[in-house]
Coordinates of C-alpha atoms and ligand atoms in Angstrom, one line a residue:
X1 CA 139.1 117.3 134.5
X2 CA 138.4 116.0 137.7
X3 CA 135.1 114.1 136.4
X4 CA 137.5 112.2 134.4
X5 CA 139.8 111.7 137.4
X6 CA 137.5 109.9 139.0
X7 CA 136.0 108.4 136.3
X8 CA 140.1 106.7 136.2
X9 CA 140.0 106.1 139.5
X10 CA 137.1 103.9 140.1
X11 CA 138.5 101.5 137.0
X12 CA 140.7 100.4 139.1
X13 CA 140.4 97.3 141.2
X14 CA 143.6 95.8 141.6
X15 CA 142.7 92.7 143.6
X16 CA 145.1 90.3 142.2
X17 CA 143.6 86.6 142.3
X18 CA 144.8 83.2 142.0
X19 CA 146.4 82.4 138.4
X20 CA 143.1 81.7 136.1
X21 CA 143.5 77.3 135.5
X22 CA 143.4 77.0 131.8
X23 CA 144.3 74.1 129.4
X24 CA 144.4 76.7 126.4
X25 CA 147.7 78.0 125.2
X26 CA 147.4 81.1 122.5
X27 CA 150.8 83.2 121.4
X28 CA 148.3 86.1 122.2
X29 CA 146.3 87.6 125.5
X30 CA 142.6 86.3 125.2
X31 CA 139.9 86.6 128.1
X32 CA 141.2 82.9 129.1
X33 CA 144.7 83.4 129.4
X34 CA 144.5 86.8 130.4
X35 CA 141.3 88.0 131.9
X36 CA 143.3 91.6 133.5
X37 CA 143.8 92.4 129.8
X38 CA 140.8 91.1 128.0
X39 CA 138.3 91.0 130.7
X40 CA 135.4 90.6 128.9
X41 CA 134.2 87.1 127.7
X42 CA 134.1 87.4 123.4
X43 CA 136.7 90.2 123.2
X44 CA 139.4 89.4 121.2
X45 CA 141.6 92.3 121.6
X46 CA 141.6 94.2 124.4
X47 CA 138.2 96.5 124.0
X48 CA 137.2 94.6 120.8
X49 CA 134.8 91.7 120.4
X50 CA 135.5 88.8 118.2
X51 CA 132.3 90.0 116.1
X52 CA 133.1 93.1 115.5
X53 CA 136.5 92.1 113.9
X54 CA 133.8 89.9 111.7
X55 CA 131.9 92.7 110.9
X56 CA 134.9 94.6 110.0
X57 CA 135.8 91.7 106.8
X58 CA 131.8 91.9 106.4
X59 CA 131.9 95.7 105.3
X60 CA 135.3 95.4 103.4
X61 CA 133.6 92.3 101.8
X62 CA 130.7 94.5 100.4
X63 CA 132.8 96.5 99.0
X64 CA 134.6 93.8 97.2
X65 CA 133.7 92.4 93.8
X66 CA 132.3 88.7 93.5
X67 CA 135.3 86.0 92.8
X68 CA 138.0 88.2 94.5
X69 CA 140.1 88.1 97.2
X70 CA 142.0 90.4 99.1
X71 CA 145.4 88.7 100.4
X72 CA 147.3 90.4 103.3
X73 CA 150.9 89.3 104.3
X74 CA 151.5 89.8 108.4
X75 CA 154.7 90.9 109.4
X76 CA 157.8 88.8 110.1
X77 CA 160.0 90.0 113.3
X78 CA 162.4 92.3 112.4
X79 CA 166.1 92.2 114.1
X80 CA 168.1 94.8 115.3
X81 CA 171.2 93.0 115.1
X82 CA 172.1 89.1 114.8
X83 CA 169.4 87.7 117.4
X84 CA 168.4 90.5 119.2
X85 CA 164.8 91.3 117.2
X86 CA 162.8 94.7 117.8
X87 CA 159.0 94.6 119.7
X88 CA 156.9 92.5 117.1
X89 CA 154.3 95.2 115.0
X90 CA 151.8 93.3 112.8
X91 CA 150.5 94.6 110.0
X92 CA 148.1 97.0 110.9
X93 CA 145.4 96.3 108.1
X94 CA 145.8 92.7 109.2
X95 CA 145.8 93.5 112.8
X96 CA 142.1 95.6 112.1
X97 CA 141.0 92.6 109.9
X98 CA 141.4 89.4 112.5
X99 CA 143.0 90.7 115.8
X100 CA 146.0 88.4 114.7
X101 CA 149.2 89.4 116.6
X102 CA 151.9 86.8 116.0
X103 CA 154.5 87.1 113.2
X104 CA 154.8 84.7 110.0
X105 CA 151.0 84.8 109.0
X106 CA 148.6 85.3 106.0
X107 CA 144.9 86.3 106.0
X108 CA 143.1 85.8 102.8
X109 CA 139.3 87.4 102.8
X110 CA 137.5 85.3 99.8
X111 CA 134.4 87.1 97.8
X112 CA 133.1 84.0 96.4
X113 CA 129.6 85.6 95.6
X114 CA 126.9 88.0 97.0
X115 CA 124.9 86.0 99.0
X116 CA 125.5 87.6 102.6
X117 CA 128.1 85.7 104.9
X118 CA 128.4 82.9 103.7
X119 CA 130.2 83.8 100.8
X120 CA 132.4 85.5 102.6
X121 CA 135.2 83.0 104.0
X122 CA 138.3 83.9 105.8
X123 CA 141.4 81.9 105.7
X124 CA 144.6 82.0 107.7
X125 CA 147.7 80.7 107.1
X126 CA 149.7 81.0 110.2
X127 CA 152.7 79.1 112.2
X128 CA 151.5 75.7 113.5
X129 CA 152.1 74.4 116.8
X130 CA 155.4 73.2 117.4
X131 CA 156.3 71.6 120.6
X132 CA 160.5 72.4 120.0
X133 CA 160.1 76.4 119.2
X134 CA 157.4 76.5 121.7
X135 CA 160.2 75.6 124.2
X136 CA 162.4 78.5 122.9
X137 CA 159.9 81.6 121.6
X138 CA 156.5 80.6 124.1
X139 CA 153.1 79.2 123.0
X140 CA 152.1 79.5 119.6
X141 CA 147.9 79.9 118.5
X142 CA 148.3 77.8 116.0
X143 CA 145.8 76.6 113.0
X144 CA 143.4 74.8 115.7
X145 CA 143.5 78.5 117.6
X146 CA 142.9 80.7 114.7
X147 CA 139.8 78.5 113.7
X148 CA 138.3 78.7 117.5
X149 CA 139.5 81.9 118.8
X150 CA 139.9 84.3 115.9
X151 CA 137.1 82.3 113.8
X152 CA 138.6 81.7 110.4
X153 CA 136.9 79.7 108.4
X154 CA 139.9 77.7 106.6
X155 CA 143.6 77.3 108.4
X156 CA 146.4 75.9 106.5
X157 CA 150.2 75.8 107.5
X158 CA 151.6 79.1 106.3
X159 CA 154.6 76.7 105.3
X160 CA 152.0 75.4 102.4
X161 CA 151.2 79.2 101.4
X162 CA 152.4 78.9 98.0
X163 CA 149.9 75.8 96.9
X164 CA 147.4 77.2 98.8
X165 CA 147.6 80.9 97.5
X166 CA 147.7 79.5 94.0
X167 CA 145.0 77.2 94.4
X168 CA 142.6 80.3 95.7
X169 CA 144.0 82.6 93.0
X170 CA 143.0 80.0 90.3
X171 CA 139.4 80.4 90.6
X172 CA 139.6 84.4 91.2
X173 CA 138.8 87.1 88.9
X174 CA 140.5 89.7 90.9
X175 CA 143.1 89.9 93.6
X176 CA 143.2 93.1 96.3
X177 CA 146.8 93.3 97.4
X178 CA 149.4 95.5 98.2
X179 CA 152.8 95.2 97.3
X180 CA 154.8 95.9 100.3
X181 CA 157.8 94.3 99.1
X182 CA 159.4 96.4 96.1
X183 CA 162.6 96.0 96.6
X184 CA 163.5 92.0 96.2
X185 CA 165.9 92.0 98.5
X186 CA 163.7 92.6 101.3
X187 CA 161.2 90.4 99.6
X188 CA 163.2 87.6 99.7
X189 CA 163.9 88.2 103.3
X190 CA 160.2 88.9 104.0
X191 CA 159.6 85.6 102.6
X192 CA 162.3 83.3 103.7
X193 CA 161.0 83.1 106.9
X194 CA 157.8 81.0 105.8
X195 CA 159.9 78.8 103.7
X196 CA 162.4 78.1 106.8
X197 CA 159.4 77.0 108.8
X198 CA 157.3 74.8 105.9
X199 CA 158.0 72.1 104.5
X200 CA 161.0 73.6 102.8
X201 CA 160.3 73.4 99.1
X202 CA 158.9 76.7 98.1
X203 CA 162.0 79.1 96.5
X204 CA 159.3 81.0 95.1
X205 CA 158.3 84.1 96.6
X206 CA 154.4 85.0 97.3
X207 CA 154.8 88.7 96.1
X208 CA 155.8 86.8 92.9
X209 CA 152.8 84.8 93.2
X210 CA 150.3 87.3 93.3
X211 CA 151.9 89.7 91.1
X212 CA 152.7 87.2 88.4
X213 CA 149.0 85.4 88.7
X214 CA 148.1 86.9 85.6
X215 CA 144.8 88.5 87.7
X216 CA 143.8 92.0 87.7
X217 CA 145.6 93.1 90.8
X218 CA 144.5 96.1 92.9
X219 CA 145.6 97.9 96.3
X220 CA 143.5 97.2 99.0
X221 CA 144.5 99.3 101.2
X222 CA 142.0 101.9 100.4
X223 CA 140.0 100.0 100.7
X224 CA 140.9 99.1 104.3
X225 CA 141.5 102.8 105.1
X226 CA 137.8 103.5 104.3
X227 CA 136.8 101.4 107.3
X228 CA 139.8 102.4 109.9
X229 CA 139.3 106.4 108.9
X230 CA 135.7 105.8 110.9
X231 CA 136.3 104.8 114.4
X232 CA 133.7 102.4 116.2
X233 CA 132.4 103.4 119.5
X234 CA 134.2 100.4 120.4
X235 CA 137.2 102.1 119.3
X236 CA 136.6 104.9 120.6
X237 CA 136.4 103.6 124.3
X238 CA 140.3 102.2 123.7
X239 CA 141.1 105.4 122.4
X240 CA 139.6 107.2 124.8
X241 CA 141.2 105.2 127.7
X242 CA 144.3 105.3 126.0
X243 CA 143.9 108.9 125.8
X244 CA 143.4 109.7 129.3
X245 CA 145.9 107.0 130.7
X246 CA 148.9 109.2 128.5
X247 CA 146.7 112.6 129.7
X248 CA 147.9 111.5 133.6
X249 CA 151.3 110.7 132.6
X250 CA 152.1 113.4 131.3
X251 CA 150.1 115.7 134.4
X252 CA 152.2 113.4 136.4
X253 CA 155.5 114.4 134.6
X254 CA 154.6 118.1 135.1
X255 CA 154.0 117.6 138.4
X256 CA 157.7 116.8 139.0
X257 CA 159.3 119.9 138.2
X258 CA 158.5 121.6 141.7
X259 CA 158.8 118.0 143.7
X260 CA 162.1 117.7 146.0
X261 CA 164.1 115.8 143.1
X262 CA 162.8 117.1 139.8
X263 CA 163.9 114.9 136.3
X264 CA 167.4 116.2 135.2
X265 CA 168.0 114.8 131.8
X266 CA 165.3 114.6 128.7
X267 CA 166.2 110.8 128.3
X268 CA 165.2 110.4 132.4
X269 CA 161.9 112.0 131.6
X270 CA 161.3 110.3 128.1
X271 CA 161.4 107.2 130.3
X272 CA 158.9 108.3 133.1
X273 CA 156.8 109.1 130.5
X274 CA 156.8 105.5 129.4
X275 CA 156.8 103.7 132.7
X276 CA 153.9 106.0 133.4
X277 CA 152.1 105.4 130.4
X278 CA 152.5 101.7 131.3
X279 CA 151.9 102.0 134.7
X280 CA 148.6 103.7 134.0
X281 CA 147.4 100.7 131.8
X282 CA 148.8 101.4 128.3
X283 CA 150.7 98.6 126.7
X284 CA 153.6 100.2 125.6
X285 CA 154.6 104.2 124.4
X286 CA 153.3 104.4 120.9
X287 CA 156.3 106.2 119.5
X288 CA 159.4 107.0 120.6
X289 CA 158.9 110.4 121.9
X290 CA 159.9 114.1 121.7
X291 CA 161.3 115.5 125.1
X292 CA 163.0 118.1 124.4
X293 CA 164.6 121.4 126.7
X294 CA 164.6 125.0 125.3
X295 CA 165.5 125.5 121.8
X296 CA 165.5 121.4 120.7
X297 CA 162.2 122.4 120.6
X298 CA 162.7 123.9 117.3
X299 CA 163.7 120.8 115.6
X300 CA 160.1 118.8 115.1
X301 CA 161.2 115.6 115.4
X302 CA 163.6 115.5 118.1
X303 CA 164.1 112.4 119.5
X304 CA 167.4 112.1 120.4
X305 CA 166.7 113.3 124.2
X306 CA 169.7 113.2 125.1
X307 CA 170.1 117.3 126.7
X308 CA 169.4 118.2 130.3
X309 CA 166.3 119.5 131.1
X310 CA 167.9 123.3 132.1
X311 CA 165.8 125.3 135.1
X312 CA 163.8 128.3 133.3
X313 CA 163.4 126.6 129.8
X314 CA 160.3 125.2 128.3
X315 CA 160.1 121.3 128.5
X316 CA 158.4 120.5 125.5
X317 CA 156.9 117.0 125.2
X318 CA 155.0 114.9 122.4
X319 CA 154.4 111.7 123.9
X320 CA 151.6 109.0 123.8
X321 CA 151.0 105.3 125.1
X322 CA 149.6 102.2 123.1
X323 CA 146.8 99.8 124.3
X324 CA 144.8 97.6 122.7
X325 CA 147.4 98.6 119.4
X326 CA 145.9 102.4 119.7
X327 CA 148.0 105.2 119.9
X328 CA 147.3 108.3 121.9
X329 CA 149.3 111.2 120.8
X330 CA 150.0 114.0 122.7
X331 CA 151.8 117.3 122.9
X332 CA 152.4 120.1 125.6
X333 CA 155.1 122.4 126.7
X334 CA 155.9 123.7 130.7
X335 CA 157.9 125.8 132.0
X336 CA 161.0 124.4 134.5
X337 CA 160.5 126.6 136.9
X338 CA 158.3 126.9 139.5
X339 CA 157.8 130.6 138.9
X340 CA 156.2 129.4 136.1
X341 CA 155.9 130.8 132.3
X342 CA 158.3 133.9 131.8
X343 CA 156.0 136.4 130.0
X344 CA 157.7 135.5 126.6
X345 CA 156.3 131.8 126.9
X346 CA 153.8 132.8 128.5
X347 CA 153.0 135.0 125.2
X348 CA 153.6 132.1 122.3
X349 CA 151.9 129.4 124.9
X350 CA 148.3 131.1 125.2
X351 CA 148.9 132.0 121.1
X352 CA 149.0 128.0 120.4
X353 CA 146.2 127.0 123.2
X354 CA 143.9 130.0 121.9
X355 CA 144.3 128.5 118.5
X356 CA 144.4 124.5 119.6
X357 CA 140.6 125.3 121.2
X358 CA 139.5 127.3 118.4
X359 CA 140.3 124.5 115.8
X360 CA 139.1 121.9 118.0
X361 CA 135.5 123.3 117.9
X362 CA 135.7 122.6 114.5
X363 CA 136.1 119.3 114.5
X364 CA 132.3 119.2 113.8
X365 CA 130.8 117.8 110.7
X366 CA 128.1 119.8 110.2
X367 CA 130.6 122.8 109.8
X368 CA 131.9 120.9 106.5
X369 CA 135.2 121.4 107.4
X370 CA 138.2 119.5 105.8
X371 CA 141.4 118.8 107.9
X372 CA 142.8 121.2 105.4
X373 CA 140.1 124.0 105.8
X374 CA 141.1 123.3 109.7
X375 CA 144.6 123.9 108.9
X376 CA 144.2 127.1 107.4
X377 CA 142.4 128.3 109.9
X378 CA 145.1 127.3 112.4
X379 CA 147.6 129.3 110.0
X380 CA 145.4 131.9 110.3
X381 CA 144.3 132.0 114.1
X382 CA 148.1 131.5 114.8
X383 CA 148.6 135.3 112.6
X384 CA 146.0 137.2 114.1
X385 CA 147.3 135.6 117.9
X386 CA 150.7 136.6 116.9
X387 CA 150.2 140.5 116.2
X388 CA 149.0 140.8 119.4
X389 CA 152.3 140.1 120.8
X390 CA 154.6 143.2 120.9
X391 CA 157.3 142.6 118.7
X392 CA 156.1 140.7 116.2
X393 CA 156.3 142.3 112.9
X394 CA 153.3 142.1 110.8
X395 CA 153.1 138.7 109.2
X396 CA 151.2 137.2 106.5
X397 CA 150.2 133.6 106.7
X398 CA 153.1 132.4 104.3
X399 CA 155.1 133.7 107.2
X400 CA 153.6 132.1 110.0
X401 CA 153.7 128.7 107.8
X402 CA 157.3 129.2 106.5
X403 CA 159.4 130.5 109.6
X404 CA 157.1 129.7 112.4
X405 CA 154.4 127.1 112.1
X406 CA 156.0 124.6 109.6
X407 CA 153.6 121.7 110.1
X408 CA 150.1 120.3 109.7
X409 CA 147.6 121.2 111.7
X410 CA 147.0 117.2 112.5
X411 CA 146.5 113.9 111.5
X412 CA 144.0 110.5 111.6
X413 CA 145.3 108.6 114.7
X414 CA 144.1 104.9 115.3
X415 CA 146.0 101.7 115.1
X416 CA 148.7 103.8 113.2
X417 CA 149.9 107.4 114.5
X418 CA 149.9 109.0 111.4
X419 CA 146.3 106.4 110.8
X420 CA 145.0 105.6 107.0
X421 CA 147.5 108.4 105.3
X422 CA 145.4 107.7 102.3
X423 CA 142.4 109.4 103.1
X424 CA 142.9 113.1 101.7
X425 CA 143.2 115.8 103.8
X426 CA 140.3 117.5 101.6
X427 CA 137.4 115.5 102.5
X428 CA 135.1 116.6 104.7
X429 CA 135.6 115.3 108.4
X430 CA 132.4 113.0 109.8
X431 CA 131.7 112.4 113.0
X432 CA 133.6 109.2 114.2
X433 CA 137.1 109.9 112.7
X434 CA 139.2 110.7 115.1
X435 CA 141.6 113.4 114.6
X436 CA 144.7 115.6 116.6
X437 CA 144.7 118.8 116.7
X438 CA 148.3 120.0 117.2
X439 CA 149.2 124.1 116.3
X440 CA 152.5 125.4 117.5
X441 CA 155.2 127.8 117.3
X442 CA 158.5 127.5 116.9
X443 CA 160.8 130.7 117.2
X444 CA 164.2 130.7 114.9
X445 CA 167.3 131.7 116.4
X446 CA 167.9 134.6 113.7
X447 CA 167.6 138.3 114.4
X448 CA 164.6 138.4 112.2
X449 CA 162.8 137.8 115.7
X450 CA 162.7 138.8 118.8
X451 CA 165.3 138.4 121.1
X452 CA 163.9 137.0 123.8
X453 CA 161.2 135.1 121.4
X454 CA 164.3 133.4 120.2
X455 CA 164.6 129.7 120.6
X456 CA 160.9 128.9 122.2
X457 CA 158.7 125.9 120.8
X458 CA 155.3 124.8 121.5
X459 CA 152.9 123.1 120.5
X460 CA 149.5 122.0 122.0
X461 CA 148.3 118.6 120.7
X462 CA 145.0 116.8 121.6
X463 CA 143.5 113.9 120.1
X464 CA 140.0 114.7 119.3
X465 CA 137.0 112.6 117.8
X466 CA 134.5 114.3 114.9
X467 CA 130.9 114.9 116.5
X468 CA 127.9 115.2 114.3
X469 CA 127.6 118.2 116.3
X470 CA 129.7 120.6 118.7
X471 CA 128.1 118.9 121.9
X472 CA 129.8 115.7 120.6
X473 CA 132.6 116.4 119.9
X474 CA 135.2 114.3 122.2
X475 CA 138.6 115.3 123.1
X476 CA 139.9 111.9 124.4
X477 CA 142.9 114.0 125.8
X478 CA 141.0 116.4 127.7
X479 CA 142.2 115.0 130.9
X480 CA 146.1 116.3 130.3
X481 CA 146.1 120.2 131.7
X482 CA 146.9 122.7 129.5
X483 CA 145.7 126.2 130.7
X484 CA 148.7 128.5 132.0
X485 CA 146.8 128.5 136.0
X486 CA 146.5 124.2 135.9
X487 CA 149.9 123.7 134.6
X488 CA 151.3 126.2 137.2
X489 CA 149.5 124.9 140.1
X490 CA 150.7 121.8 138.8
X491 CA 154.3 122.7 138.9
X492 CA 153.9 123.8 142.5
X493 CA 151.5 121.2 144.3
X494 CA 152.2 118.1 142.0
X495 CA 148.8 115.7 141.5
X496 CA 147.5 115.0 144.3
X497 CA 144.4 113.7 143.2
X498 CA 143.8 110.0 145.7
X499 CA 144.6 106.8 144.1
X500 CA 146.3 108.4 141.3
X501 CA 149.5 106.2 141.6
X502 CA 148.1 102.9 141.6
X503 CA 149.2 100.5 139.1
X504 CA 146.3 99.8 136.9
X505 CA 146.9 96.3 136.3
X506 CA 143.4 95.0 135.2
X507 CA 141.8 97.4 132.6
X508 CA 137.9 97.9 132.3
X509 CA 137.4 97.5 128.4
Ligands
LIG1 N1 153.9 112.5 117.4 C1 154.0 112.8 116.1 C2 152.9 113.7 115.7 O1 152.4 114.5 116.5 O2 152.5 113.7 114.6
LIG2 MN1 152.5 114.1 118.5
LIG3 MN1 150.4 114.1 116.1

């Protein structure tokens, strides 16, 4: 804990200097434009290098037939109400693909043949510059950006998509897409947005396009989850500082509950959480959180916060920030009190830990074990932990799974929170997929149990890379406490570690 502390602490520099001079103009951070989020020359996103987003198409590429292409439509900004439009999220295959984070945009990877690289051409279609919206909405890339910075090899005005898709398609046997646009009437919507901005001509939807190209059409997004379920060392660094910027957070929250004006109200600490995550060098929260007093605990996904946080109940919390588009994802529950755990949560806590750092040294490939097999174990582990506490009646495993423990053990994590759900949960974890790790207990209020069990959730959640071996196994949340005596000295003496409130404005990645 404290190696890591340190290791936190001496990332950060904040000498702010004198605004960088540049001529460039992107609708994204790049190392030019914005050297305390992308500090390192030929990083495109923050932690990842413009060639590794190339190798990335390389690898899907191979495993793409000759004369094929595999079409991805970005994501359009998506409104609230009249004007007021939610935080942008692209497309997160795209996203993986290019490092492309503006709205209104096509990437096409082309197979023309099998002769390495340069058969291998990537085109964008993508919002030109436009001096009048730049004046309303900020700078846009543009085609001249997406050829320099994000290294397409063809640009075209996403306004001409429909000639230019059609061309392409013309002279492909097969087409890899994904038809996230089912229902028309979001398809139309989807779509309209291009048309507004082109030249204004094309009524004719793109889903329509591909899908009615008379091509032998195929998802790709397997095909994309088959890269993303292994995470890059590259990766693994964003994660990782992701990871232990949401680990201090959340230390940080606990470390509030003994402090001379401890959070009141769920909703107050759901957004410390986030200002800390942000604060610490995350980007954003990466979900909307759980914070939740007492018995809310019991409902899995609560996220209304909206209860006080009540003295003597468990604050439960699953929480995470966002950086580089990464998610951390983390859970842990602490008692309001600065007595501590009452023996009751005390009881159910040590169950989930006990089980959360059995399954974790699991997460080894050699053992050959499955998220599944990982799961069952937890079920399992969770049984045996649970007839050691007096008052539990003897349980089977349907038992702990139906009343007590009704989720999955975990879950890929990576650009999404619930990552690549297409990889099954029976194949064998390899090192380099990163995992969480997230048992719990959740006890009903119904006579069946104990009374003073009654109403208690936790759950213990780290996020935790696959190691070819137990000594490489990473848990990238290892910095956020979780034994009963670290959460408890917490509670009473706050962090105190030096530095550990600085704003970390320019990140080291
Ligand atoms: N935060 C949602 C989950 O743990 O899966
Ligand atoms: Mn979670
Ligand atoms: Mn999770």
């Amino acid at each position: 804990m404290r190696a890591i502390l340190r290791q936190l602490i001496s990332r950060r520099c904040i000498s702010l200097n004198t605004r960088p001079k540049t001529v460039i103009k992107l609708g994204q951070p790049t190392f030019e434009t914005r050297p305390h989020i992308i500090p390192k020359p030929g990083n495109l996103t923050p932690g990842i290098s413009a060639l590794e987003y190339f190798q990335r198409r390389l690898k899907l590429a191979t495993n793409l037939p000759d004369k094929s292409l595999a079409i991805i439509i970005g994501n359009t900004t998506k409104f609230s109400s009249g004007s007021v439009f939610y935080d942008f999220q692209q497309d997160n295959d795209f996203y993986y693909l290019t490092g492309w984070l503006e709205p209104d945009s096509i990437m096409i990877l082309e197979k023309r043949g099998s002769r390495g690289d340069d058969d291998v051409v990537l085109h964008m279609l993508v919002p030109p510059k436009n001096e009048q919206r730049e004046l309303w909405e900020g700078a846009k890339t543009g085609l001249d950006g997406a050829y320099e910075f994000f290294n397409a090899d063809c640009v075209e005005d996403v306004g001409k998509a429909s000639t230019y898709i059609k061309s392409l398609i013309s002279s492909a046997n097969t087409i890899f897409y994904d038809n996230k646009y089912n229902d028309r009437s979001r398809s139309k919507s989807a779509f309209s947005s291009f048309f507004n901005f082109g030249s204004g001509d094309k009524l004719e939807g793109l889903n329509d396009i591909v899908l009615n190209s008379g091509k032998h059409i195929s998802p790709l997004s397997a095909k994309v989850a088959a890269l993303r379920k292994i995470k890059s060392p590259a990766e693994i660094e964003v994660m990782h500082a992701a990871g232990q910027i949401s680990s201090r957070a959340i230390n940080k929250a606990i470390g509030q509950v003994g402090s001379e004006n401890p959070i009141a109200a769920e909703k107050t600490l759901a957004k410390y959480l986030e200002y800390q995550f942000v604060r610490g060098g995350c980007d954003k929260q990466a979900y909307i959180p759980v914070v939740a007093s007492g018995s809310n605990a019991l409902t899995i996904h609560y996220t209304r916060n909206d209860d006080l946080l009540y003295r003597d109940e468990l604050v439960f919390v699953d929480a995470g920030g966002k950086l580089g588009g990464y998610c951390a994802d983390i859970s842990r529950s602490w008692p309001n009190s600065t007595n501590g755990f009452s023996e009751p949560q005390k009881d159910l806590y040590e169950a989930v830990l006990n089980t959360n750092k059995k399954c974790i040294e699991l997460c080894n490939e050699s053992l050959n074990y499955s998220l599944h097999d990982i799961h069952e174990y937890s079920v399992t582990s969770l049984r045996k932990e649970l007839q050691n506490i007096t008052g539990f009646p003897h349980l089977s495993n349907f038992d702990v799974s139906r009343y007590l423990y009704p989720h999955y053990i975990g879950h890929h994590l990576g650009l999404d929170l619930h990552d690549v759900p297409s990889v099954s949960r029976s194949e064998n974890l390899v090192a380099g997929n990163v995992i969480t790790i997230e048992p719990g207990l959740y006890i009903p209020e119904d006579d069946r149990w104990p009374k003073h069990f009654q109403g208690i959730g936790v759950r213990v959640e780290d996020d935790v890379v696959v190691g070819k071996s137990n000594d490489e196994i990473i848990n990238l949340t290892s910095g956020c406490v979780k034994e009963v005596v670290d959460i408890e000295s917490l509670i009473n003496g706050g962090v105190t570690t030096p530095g550990i409130d600085d704003e970390l404005v320019i990140l080291d990645i």
